[in-house]
Short mmCIF file of C-alpha atoms in Angstrom, two decimals:
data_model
loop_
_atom_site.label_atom_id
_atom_site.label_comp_id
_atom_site.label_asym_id
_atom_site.label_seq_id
_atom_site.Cartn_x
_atom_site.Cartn_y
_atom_site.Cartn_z
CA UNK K 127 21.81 -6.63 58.48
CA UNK K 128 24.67 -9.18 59.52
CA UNK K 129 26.18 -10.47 56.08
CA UNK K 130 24.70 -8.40 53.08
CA UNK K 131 26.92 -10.28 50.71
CA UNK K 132 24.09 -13.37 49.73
CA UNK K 133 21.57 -10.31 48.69
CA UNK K 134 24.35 -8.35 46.78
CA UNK K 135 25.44 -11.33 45.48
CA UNK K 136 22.18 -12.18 43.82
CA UNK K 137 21.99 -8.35 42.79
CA UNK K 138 24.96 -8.95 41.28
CA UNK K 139 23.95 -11.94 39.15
CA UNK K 140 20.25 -10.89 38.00
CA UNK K 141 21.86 -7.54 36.99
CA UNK K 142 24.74 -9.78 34.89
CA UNK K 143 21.87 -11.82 33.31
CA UNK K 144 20.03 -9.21 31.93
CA UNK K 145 22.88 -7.30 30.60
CA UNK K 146 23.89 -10.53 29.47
CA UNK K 147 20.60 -11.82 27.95
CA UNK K 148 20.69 -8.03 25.86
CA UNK K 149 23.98 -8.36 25.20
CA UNK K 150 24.25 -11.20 23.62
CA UNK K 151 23.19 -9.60 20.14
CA UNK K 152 23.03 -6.51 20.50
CA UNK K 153 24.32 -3.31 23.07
CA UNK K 154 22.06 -2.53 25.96
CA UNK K 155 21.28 1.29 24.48
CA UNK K 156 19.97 -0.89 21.36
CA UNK K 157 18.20 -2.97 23.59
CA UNK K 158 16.03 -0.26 24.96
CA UNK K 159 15.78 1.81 21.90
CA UNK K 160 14.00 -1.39 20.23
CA UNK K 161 11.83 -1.76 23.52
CA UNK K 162 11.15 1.96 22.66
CA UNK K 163 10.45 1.23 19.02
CA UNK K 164 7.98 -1.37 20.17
CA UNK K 165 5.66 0.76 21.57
CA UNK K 166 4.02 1.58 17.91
CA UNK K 167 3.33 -0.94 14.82
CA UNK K 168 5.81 -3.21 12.62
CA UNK K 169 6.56 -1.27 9.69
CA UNK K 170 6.47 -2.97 6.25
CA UNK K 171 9.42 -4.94 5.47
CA UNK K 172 8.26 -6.92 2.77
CA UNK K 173 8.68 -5.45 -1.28
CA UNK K 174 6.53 -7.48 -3.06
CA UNK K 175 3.58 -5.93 -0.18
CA UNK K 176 5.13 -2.34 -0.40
CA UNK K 177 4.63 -2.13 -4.34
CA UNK K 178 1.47 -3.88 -4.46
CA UNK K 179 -0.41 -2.85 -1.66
CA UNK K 180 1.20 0.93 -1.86
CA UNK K 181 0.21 1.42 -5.75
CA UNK K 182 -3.10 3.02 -4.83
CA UNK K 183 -2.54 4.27 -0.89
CA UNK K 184 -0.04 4.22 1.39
CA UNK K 185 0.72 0.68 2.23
CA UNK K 186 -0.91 -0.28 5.39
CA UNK K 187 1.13 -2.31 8.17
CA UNK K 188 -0.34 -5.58 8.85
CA UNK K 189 0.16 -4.62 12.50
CA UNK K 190 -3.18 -2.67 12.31
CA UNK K 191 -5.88 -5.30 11.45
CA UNK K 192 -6.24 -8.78 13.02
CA UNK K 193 -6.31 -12.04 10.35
CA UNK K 194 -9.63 -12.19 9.83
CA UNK K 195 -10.06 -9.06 8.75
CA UNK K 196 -7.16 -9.39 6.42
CA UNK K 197 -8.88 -12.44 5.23
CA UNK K 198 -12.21 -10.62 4.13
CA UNK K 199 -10.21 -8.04 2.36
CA UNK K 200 -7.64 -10.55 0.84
CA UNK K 201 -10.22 -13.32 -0.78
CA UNK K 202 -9.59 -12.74 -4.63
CA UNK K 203 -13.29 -11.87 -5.08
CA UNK K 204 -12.74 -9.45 -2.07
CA UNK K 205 -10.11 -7.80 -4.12
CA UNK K 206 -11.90 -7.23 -7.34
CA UNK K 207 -14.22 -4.92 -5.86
CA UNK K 208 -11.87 -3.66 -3.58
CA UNK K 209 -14.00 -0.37 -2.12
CA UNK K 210 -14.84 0.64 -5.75
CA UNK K 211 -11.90 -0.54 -7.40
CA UNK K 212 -10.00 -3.55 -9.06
CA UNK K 213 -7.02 -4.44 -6.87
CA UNK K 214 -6.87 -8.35 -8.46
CA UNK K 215 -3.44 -10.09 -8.32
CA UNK K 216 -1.58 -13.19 -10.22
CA UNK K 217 -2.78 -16.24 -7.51
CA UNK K 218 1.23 -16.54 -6.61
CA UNK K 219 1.85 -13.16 -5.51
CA UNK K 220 -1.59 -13.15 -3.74
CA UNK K 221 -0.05 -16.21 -2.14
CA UNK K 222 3.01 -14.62 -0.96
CA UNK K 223 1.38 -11.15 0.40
CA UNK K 224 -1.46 -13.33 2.19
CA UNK K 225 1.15 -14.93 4.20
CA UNK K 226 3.42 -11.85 4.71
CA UNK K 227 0.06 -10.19 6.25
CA UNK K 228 -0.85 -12.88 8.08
CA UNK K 229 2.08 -13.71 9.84
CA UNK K 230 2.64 -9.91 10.99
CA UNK K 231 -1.23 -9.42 11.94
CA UNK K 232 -1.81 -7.36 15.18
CA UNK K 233 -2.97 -10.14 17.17
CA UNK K 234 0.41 -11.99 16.66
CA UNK K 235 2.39 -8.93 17.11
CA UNK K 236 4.43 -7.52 20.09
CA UNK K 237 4.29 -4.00 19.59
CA UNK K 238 2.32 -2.38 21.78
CA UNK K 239 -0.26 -0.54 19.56
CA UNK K 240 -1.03 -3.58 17.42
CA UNK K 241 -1.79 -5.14 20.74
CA UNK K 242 -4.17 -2.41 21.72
CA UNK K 243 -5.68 -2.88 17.91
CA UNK K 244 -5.93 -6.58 18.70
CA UNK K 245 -7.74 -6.35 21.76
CA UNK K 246 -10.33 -3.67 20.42
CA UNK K 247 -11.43 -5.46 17.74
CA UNK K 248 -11.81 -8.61 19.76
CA UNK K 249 -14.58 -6.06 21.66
CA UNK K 250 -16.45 -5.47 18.05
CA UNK K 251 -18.99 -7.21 16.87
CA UNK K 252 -18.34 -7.02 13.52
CA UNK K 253 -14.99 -8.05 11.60
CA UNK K 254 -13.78 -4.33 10.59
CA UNK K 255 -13.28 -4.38 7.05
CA UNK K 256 -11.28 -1.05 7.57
CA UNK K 257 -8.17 -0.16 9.96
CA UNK K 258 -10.38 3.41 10.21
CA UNK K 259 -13.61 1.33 11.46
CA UNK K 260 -11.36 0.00 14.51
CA UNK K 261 -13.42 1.22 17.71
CA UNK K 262 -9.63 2.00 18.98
CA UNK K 263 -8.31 4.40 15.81
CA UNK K 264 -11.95 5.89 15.81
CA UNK K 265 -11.94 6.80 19.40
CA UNK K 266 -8.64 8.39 18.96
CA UNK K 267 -9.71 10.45 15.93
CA UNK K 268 -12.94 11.64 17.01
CA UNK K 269 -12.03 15.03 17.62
CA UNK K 270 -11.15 15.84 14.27
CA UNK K 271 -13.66 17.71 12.22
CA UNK K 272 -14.99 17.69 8.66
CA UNK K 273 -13.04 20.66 7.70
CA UNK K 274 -9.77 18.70 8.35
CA UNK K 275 -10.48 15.58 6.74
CA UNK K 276 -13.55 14.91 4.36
CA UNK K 277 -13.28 19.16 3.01
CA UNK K 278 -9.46 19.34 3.60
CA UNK K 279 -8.55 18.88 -0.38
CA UNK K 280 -5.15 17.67 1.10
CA UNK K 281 -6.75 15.21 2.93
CA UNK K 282 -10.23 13.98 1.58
CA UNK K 283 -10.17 11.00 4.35
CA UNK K 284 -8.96 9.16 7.34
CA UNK K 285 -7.62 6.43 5.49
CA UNK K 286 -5.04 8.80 3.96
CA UNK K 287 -3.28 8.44 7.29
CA UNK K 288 0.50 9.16 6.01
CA UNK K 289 -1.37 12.81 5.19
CA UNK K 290 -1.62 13.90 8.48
CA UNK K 291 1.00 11.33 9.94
CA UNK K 292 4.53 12.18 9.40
CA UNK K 293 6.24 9.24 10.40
CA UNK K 294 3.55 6.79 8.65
CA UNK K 295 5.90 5.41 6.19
CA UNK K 296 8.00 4.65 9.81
CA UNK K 297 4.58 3.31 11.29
CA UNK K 298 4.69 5.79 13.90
CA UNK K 299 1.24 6.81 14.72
CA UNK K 300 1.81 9.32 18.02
CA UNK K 301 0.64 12.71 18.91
CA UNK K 302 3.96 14.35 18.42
CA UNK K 303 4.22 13.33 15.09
CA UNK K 304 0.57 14.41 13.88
CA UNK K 305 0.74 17.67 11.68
CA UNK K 306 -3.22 18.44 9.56
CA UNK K 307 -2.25 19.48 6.65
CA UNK K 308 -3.62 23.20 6.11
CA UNK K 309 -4.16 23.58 10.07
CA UNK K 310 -2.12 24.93 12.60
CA UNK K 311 0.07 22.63 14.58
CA UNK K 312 -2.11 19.86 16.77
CA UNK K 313 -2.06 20.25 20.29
CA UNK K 314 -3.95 18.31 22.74
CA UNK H 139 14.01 -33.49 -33.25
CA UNK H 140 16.13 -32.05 -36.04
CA UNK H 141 16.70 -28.67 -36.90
CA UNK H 142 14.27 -27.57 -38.87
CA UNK H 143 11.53 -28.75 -36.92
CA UNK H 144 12.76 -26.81 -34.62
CA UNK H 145 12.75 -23.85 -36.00
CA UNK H 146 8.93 -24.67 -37.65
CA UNK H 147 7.81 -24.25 -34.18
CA UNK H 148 9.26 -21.55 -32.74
CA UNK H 149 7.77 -19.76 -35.64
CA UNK H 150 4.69 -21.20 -34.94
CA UNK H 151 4.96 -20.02 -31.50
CA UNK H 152 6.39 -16.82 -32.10
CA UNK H 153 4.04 -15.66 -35.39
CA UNK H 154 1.06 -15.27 -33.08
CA UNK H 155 2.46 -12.03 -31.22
CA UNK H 156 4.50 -10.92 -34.00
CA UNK H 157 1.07 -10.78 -35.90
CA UNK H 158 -0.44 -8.54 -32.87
CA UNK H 159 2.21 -6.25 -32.97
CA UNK H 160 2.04 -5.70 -36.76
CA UNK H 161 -1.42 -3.73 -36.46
CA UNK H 162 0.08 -0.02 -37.09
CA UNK H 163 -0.05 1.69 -33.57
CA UNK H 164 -1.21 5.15 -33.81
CA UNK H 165 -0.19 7.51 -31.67
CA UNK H 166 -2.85 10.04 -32.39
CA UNK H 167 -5.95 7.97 -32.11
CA UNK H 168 -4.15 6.89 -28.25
CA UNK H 169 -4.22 10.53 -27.51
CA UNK H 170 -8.36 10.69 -28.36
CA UNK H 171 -8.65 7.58 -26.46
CA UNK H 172 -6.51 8.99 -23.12
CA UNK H 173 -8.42 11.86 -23.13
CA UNK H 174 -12.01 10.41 -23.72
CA UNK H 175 -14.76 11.38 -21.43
CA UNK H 176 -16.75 8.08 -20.28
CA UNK H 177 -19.66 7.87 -17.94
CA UNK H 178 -19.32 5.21 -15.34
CA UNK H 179 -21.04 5.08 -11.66
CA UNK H 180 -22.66 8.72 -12.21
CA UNK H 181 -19.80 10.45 -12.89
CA UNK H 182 -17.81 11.13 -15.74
CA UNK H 183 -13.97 9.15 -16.14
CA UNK H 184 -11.06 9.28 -18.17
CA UNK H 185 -7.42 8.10 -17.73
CA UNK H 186 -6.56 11.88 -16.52
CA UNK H 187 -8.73 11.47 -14.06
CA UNK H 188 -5.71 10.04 -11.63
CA UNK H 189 -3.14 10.92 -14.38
CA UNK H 190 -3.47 14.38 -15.20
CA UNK H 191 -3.84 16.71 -18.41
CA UNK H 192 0.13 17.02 -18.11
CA UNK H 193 1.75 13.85 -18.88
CA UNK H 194 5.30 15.14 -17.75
CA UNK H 195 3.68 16.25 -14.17
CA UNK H 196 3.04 14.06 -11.33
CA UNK H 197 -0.99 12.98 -11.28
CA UNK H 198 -2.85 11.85 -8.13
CA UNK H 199 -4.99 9.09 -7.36
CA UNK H 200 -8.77 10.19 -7.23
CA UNK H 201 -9.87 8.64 -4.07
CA UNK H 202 -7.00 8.18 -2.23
CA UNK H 203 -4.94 11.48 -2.83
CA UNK H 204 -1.88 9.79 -3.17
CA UNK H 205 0.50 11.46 -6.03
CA UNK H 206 1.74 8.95 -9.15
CA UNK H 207 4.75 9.84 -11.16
CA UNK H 208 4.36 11.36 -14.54
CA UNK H 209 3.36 9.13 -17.63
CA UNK H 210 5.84 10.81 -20.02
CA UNK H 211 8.42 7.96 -20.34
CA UNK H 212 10.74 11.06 -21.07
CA UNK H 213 10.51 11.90 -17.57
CA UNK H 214 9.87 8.50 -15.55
CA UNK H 215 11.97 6.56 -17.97
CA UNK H 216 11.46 3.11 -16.43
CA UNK H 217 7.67 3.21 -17.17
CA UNK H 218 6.49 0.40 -19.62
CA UNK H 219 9.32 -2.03 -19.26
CA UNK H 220 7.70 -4.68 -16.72
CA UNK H 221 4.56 -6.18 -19.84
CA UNK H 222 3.26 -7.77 -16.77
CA UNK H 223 2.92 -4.56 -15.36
CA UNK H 224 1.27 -2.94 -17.99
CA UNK H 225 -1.54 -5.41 -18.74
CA UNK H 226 -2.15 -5.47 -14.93
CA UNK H 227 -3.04 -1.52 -14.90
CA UNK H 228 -4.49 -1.42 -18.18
CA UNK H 229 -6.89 -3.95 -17.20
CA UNK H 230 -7.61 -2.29 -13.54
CA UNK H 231 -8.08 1.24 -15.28
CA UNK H 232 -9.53 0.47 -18.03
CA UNK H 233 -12.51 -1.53 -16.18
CA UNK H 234 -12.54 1.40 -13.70
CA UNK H 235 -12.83 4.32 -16.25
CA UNK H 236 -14.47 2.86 -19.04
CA UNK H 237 -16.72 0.33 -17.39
CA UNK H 238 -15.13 -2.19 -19.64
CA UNK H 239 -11.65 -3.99 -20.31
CA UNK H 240 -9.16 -2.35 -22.98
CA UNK H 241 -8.66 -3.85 -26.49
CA UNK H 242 -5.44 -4.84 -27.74
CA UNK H 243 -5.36 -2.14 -30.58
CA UNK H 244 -6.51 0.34 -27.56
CA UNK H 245 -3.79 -0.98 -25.46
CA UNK H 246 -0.92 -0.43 -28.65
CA UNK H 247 -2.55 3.16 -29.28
CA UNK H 248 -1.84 4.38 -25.86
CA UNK H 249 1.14 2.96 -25.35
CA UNK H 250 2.77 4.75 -28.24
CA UNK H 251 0.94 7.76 -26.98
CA UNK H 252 2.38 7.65 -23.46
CA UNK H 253 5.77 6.13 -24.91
CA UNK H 254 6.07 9.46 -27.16
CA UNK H 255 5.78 11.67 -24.93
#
């Protein structure tokens, strides 16, 4: 090559922009570490949600059903039989968690595993009424076994999933974070 | 409005609680009624069902397994301060163990149960 200075030039000023774009609010390292973060699910950010919706079980993200499911489970009939028990609320905090959940459902989200949720339930036939009734969080659990989950008296089922899940509260979900209580340390 | 009228109505408003609260509370019969045996669904319920026999210990929630700091307002002193609070799980348990919503004399009794503990 002659004159390599046009091509390092542009090198130059795409690298500039990006640093720049990332820059702007907040240091590159942060930059990535959020891109890393993004690979699992929002976590909950929103009190009102955590107290309500974490009195009984440990408070789902949004990030792992789409709207309409969150509609079914949300309707204030839905909610006084809500799988065997009364989870009513005042109409105005209803209000406020309905649009804290809708706004942060998987299908509007940009982490990666809500987008995986998003896209298997748009395969379903059925609106799940359950995050464990997902083809996509079934698939990944079918190798688990009775004795670890319905007979595991630490357990008792999936739903439970900050039992086996370490990092639930953080809504991290992987493998490396996956310890069954009363079993020996997952490997797959 | 002058003064007195005033001060008619807000003890018109306020005599209709004040009358609730002047039924005697009893702490014993709240115990009998915490610890009664009900038969709902097939199975047989009562509050230490998710609460436990040990109202300083931490209980745990039937279904879902997850724990629920002790009753004893000794030991989680914040308990009973938020009424709206209260009537919400009073009516939510109550219809869930006992098939039926709570009274208000129920309600008194096992609150100065819990409270005295």
């Amino acid at each position: 090559m002659k004159n390599p200075k046009p091509i390092l030039t542009l090198l130059f000023l795409c690298l500039s922009f990006v640093a720049g774009t990332a820059l702007a609010e907040e240091s590159f390292a942060e930059w990535l570490f959020t891109l890393d973060r993004m690979k699992e699910v929002r976590p909950v950010d929103n009190d009102n949600y955590a107290e309500e919706c974490g009195a009984c079980h440990f408070a789902y993200p949004p990030g792992l059903l789409t709207a309409p499911s969150w509609q079914k489970l949300l309707a204030p009939s839905a909610l006084e039989d809500h799988f065997g028990e009364n989870a009513e609320l005042d109409d105005v905090t209803l209000a406020e968690i309905t649009g804290y959940v809708l706004t942060n459902s998987a299908e509007k989200s940009y982490f990666k595993r809500s987008r995986k949720i998003a896209r298997s339930v748009a395969s379903m036939d059925e609106v799940p009424l359950r995050i464990t009734e997902v083809s996509y969080i079934k698939r990944k659990h079918h190798e688990l076994t009775d004795s670890m989950v319905a007979d595991n008296p630490d357990v008792r089922s999936l739903s439970n999933c900050n039992a086996c899940h370490t990092k639930a509260e953080q809504a991290v979900f992987d493998n490396d974070t996956v310890k069954v209580p009363n079993f020996a340390e997952w490997d797959d | 409005m002058n003064q007195s009228l005033i001060a008619l109505l807000s003890m018109l408003v306020f005599a209709a609680p004040v009358h609730v609260h002047a039924e005697v509370a009893s702490s014993e019969q709240g115990k009998v009624l915490w610890l009664q045996e009900v038969p709902v669904n097939g199975e047989s319920r009562s509050c230490t069902t998710c609460h436990g026999t040990d109202l300083t210990q931490a209980g745990q929630h039937i279904k879902t397994k997850k724990p629920i700091e002790p009753m004893a307002k000794s030991v989680t002193t914040d308990r009973y301060e938020d009424p709206k609070k209260v009537a919400k799980w009073f009516k939510r348990n109550c219809k869930w163990t006992w098939g039926r919503e709570c009274t208000a004399q129920e309600q008194l009794d096992i609150l100065a149960f819990l409270k005295s503990q």
